[in-house]
Coordinates of C-alpha atoms and ligand atoms in Angstrom, one line a residue:
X12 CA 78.1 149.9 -27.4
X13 CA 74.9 148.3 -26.2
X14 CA 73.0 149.9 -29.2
X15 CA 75.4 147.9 -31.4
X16 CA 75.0 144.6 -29.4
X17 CA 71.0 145.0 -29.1
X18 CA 71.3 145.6 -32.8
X19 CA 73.3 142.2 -33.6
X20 CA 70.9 139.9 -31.2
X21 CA 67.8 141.5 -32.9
X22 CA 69.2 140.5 -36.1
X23 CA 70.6 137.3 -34.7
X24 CA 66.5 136.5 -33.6
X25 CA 65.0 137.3 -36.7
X26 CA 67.7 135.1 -38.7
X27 CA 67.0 132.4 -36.8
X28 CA 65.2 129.7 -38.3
X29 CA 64.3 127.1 -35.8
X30 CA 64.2 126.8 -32.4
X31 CA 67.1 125.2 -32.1
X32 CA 69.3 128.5 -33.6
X33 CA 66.9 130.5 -31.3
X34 CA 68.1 128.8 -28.5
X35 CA 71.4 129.4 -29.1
X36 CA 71.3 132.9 -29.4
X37 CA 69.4 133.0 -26.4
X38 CA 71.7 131.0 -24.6
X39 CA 74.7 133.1 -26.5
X40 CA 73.2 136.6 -25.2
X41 CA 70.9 135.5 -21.6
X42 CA 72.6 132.2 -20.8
X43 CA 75.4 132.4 -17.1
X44 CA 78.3 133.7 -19.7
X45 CA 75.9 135.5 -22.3
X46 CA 76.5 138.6 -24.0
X47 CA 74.1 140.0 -22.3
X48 CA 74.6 138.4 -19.0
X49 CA 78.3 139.5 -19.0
X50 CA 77.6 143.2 -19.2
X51 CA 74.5 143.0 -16.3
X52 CA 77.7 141.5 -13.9
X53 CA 79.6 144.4 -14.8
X54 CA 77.2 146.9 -12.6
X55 CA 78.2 145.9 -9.6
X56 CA 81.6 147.1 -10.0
X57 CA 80.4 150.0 -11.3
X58 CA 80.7 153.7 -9.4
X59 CA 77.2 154.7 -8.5
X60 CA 76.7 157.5 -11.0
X61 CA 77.9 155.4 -13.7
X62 CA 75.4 152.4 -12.8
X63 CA 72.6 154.9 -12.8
X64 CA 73.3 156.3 -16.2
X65 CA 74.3 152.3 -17.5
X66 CA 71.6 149.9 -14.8
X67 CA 68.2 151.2 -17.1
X68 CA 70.4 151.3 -20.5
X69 CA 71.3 147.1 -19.4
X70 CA 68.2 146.5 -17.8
X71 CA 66.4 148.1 -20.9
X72 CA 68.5 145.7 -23.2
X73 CA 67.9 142.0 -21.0
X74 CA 64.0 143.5 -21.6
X75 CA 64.2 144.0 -25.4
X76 CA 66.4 140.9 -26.3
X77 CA 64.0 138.6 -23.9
X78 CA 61.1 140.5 -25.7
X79 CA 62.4 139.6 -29.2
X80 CA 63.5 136.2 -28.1
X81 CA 59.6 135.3 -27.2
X82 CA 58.1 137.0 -29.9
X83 CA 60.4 135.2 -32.0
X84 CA 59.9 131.9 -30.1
X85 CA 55.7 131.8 -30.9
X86 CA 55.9 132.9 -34.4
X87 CA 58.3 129.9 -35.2
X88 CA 56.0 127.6 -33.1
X89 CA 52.7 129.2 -35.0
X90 CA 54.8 128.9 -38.0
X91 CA 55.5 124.7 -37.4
X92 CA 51.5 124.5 -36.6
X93 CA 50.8 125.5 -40.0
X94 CA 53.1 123.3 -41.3
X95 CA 52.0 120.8 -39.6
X96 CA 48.6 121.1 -40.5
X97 CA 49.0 122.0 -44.1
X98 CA 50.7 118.3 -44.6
X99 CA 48.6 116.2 -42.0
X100 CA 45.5 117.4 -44.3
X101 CA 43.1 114.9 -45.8
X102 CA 41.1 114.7 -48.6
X103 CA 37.6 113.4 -47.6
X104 CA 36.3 113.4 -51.4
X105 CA 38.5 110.3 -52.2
X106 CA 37.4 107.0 -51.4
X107 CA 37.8 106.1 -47.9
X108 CA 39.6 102.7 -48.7
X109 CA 39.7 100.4 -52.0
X110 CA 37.1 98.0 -52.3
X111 CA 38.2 94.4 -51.0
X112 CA 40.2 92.5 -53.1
X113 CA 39.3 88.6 -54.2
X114 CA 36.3 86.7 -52.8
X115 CA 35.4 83.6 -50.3
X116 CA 35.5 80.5 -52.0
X117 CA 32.0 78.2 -52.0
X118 CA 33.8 75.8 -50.1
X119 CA 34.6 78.4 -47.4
X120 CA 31.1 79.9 -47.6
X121 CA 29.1 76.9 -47.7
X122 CA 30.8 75.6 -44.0
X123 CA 30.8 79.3 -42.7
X124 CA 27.0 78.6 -43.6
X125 CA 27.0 75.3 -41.7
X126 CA 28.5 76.4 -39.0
X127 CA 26.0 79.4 -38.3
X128 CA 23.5 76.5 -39.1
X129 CA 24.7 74.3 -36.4
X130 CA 25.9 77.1 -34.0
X131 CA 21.8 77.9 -33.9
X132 CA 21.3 74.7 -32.5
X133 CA 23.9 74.3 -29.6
X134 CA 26.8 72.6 -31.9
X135 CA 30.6 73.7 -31.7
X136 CA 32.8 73.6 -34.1
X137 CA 35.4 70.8 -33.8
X138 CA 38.8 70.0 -35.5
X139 CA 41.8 67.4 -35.5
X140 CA 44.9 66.3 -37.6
X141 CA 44.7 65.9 -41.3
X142 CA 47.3 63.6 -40.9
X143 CA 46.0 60.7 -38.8
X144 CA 46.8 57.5 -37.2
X145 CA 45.6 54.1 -38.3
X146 CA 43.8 53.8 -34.6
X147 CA 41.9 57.1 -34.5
X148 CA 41.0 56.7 -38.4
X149 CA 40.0 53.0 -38.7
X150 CA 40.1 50.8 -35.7
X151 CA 38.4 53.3 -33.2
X152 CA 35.4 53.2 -35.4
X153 CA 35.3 49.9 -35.3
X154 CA 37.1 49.2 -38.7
X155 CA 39.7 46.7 -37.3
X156 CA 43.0 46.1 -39.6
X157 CA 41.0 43.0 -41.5
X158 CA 38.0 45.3 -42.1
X159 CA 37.1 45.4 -45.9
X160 CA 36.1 49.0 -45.3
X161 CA 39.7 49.9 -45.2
X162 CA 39.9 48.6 -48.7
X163 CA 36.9 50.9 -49.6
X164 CA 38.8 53.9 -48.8
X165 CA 41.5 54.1 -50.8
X166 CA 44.1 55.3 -48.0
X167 CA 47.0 57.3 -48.8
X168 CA 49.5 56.3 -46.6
X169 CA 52.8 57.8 -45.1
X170 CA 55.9 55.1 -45.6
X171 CA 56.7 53.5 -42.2
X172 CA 58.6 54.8 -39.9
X173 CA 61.8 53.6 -39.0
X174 CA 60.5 52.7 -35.6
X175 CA 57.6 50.1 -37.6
X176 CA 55.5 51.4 -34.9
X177 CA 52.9 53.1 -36.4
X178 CA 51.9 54.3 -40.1
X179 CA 50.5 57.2 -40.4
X180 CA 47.7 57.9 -43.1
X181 CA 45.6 61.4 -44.7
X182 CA 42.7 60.8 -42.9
X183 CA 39.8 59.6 -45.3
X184 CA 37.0 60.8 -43.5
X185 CA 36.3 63.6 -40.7
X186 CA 34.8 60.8 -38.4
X187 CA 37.8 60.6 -36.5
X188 CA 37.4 63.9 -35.0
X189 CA 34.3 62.3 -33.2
X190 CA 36.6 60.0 -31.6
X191 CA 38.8 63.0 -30.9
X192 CA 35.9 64.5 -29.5
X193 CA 34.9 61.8 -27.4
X194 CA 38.6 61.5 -25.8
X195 CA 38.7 64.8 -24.6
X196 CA 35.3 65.9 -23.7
X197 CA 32.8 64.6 -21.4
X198 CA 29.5 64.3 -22.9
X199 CA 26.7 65.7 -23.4
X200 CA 28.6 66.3 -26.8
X201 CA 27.3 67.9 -29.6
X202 CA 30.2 69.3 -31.8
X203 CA 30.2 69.5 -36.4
X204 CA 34.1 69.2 -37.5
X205 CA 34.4 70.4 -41.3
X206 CA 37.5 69.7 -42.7
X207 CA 39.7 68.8 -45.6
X208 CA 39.5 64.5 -46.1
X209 CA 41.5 62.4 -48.7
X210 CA 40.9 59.7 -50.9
X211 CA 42.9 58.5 -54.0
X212 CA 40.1 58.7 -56.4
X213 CA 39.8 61.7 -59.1
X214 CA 36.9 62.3 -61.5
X215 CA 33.8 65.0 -62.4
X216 CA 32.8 64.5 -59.0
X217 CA 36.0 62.8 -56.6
X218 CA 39.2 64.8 -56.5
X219 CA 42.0 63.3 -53.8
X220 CA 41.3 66.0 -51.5
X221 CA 38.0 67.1 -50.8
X222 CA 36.1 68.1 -47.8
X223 CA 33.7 67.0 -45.3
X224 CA 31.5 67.7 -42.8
X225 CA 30.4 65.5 -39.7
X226 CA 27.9 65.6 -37.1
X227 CA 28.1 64.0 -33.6
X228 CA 25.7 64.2 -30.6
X229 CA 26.6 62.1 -27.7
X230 CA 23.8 62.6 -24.6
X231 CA 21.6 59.8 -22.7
X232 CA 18.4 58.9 -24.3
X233 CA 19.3 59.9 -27.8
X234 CA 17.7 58.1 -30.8
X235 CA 16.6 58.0 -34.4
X236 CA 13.9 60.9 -34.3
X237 CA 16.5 63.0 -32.9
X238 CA 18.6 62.4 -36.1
X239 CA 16.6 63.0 -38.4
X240 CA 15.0 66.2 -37.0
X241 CA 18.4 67.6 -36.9
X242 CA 19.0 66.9 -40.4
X243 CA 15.4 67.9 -41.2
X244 CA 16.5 71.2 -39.7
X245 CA 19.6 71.5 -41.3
X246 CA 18.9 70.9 -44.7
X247 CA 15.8 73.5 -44.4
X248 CA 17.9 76.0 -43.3
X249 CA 20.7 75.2 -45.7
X250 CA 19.0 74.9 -48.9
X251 CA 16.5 77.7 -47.9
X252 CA 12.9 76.2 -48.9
X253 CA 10.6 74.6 -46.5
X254 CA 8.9 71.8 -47.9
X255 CA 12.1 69.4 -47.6
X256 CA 11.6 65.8 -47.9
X257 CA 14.2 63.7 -46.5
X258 CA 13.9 59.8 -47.0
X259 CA 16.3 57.7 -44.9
X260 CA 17.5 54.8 -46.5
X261 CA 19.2 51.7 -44.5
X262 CA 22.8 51.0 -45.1
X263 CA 26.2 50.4 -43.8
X264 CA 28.9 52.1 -42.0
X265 CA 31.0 50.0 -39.3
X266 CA 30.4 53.3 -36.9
X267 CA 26.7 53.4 -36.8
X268 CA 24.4 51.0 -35.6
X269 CA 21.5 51.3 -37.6
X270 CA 23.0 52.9 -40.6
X271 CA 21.1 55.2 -42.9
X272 CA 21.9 57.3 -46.2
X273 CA 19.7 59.9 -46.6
X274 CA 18.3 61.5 -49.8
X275 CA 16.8 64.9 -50.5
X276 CA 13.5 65.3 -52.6
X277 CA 14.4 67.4 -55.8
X278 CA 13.3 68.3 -59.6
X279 CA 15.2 68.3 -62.5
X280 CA 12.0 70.2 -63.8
X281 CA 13.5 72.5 -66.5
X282 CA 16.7 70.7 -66.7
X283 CA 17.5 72.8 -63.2
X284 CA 17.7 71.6 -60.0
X285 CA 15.3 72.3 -57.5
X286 CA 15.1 71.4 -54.0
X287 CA 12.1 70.8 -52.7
X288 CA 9.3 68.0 -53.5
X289 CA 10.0 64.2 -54.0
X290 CA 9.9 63.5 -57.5
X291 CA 13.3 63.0 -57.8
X292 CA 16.1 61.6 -54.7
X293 CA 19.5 63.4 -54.0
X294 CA 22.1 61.0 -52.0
X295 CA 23.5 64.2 -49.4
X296 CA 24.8 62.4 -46.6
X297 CA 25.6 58.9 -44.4
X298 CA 24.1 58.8 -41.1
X299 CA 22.9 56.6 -38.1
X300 CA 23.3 55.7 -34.4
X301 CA 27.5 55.9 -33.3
X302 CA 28.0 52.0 -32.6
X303 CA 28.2 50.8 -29.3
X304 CA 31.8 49.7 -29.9
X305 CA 33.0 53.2 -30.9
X306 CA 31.6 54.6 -27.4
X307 CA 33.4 52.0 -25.5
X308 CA 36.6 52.8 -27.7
X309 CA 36.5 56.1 -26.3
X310 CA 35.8 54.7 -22.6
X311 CA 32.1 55.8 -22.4
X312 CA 29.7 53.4 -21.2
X313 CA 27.0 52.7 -24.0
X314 CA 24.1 51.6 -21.9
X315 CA 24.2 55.0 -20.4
X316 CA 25.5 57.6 -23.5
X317 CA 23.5 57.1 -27.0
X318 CA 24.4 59.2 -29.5
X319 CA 23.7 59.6 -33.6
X320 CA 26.5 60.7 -36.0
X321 CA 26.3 62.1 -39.6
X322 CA 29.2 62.7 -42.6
X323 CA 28.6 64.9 -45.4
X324 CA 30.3 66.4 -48.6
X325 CA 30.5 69.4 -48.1
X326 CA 31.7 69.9 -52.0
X327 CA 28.6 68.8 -53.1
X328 CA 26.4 70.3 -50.7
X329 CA 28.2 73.4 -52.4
X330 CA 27.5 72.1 -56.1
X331 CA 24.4 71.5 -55.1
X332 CA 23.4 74.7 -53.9
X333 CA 25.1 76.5 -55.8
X334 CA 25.1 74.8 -59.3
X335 CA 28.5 74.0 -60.3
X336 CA 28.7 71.0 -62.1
X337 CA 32.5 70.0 -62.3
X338 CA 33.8 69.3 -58.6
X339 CA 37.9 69.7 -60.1
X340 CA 36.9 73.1 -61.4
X341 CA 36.8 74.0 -57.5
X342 CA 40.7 73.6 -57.1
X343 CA 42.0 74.8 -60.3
X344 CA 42.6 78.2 -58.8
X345 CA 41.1 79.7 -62.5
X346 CA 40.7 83.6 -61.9
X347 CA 37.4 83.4 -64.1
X348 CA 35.8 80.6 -62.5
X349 CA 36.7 82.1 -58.8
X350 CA 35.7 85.6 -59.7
X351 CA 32.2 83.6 -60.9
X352 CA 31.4 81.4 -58.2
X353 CA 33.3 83.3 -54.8
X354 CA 31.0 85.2 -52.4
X355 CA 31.6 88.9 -51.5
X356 CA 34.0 89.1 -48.4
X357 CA 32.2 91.2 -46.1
X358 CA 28.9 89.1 -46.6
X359 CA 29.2 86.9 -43.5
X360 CA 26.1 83.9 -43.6
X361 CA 23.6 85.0 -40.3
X362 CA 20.3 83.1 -40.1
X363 CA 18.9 86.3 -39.8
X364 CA 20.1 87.6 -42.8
X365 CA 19.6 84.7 -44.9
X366 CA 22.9 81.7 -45.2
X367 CA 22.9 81.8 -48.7
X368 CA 24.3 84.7 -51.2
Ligands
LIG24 N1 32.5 58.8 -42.5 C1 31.5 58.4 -43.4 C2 32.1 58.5 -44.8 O1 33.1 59.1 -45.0 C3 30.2 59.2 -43.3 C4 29.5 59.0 -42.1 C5 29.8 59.8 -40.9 C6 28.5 58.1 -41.9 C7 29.1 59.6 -39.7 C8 27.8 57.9 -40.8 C9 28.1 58.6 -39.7 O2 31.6 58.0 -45.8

């Protein structure tokens, strides 16, 4: 009798698939009411001479099944190993990943480039609302509501509210991210805020939306030379040659206090352009000294905080550079023109390793 139960738990063992069935049959054969189990409790009602012939027959039996049952128990697990490894394998001949898909825009790369530029000199980044308010647009920098410079704008403005209170406009330049600046932050301030501005004006070089760059440095005892060795310095490192000629030409913004556009010595030699020289003048950018009025609109004391201030294109510091010729081309969203003109993802501007591409 216990040659015919060891028999059907050795087969039970080997049949079984999984741990789980082998489990079971342990539990069905070793567990409190097992087969096995069962016939051990049997012994002690047994007469001695019959538990001496039958106590090493059982004993020999719990031995062989528990034997089987671990035998059993590590091939399955050696078994699920090599499974296991078999479908976790990797094939290190293909590629490790695709190649990145799509590239950075110029517009995206040139003020990545600007801000590794500025970052080199102590400036943070700043930014503010597209969507502005008359106040932090206009009259803050000292463009009151009469102002004809409102008119120069060409302002796209939200309908009024039904509260009348206050319109709300795209903003038209980044300059109001200086005031911005100035509300929040006690000076010494020395911040760049690139951003999208908006004008209603559209031809081979306005679009409605375009972007800009500005510059602001608010400290005592700042002045003219301070400007212009900061652009010096900027437009060295931007346009990568260094004999740059800056000439600084007076004009008018209602912010600054003297006012100066400044132009970059190029050639056309070639029919290219070239940076560098003076035999030709490039308008890049509107500077000057941030107006008394617009440091006292932000509650700073002018006799004791100076500061200088300087807007950009940052679209046409990209055409420039980079020799596009049509400024509408860059938001087209043509495939061809992208895949011409974007920059490689993974090459990040550093100063080290050159800003350009
Ligand atoms: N905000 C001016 C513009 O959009 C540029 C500018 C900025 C000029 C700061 C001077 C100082 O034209």
């Amino acid at each position: 009798m216990t040659e015919t139960l060891q028999a059907e738990l050795l087969t039970a063992i080997d049949a079984a698939g999984t741990p789980e069935a082998l489990e079971a049959v342990r539990v069905a054969a070793l567990g409190k009411s097992g087969s096995v189990s069962a016939l051990m409790k049997t012994l002690g009602g047994m007469a001695p001479e019959q538990r001496l012939v039958d106590g090493p027959r059982l004993t020999a039996l719990r031995e062989t099944v528990t034997g089987a049952i671990a035998a059993k128990k590590s091939a399955l697990e050696a078994a699920a190993l090599e499974a296991k490894l078999a479908s976790d394998r990797i094939d290190l001949t293909l590629p490790a990943a695709t190649a990145p898909q799509g590239g950075i825009h110029p517009i995206s790369q040139v003020m990545d480039e600007l801000a590794e530029i500025f970052a080199d000199l102590g400036f943070a980044v700043a930014t503010g609302p597209e969507i502005e308010d008359d106040w932090h647009n206009f009259t803050a920098l000292n463009i009151p509501e009469s102002h004809p410079a409102r008119a120069m704008h060409d302002t796209f403005y939200f309908p009024m509210g039904p509260d009348d209170i206050k319109r709300m406009l795209l903003r038209t330049h980044t300059s109001p991210v200086q005031i911005r600046t100035m509300l929040s932050q006690q000076p010494p301030i020395r911040i760049i805020a690139p951003g999208r501005t908006y004008r209603s004006d559209s031809d081979a070089t306005h679009t409605p939306m375009f972007h800009q760059v500005e510059g602001l440095v608010i400290d005592r005892g700042i002045h003219m030379g301070h400007l212009k060795w900061t652009l010096e310095t900027f437009v060295k490192a931007f346009f990568e040659v260094d004999d740059v000629t800056l000439r600084m030409r007076p004009s008018y913004f209602p912010f600054t206090e003297p006012s100066a556009e400044v132009d970059v010595g190029c050639s056309w030699a070639g029919g290219t352009l070239s940076i560098g020289g003076s035999e030709s003048w490039l308008e890049i950018l509107g500077s000057g000294m941030v107006h008394p009025k617009v440091i006292e609109a932000c509650g700073l004391d002018p006799e004791e905080w100076q500061g200088f201030a300087f807007g950009c294109g940052i679209d046409r510091l990209a055409m420039l550079k980079y020799g596009m010729t049509d400024l509408r081309s860059f938001f087209d969203a043509d495939l061809r023109w992208l895949k011409h003109y974007s920059f490689r993802p993974l090459d990040v501007p550093t100063l080290s390793g050159g800003v350009g591409a």
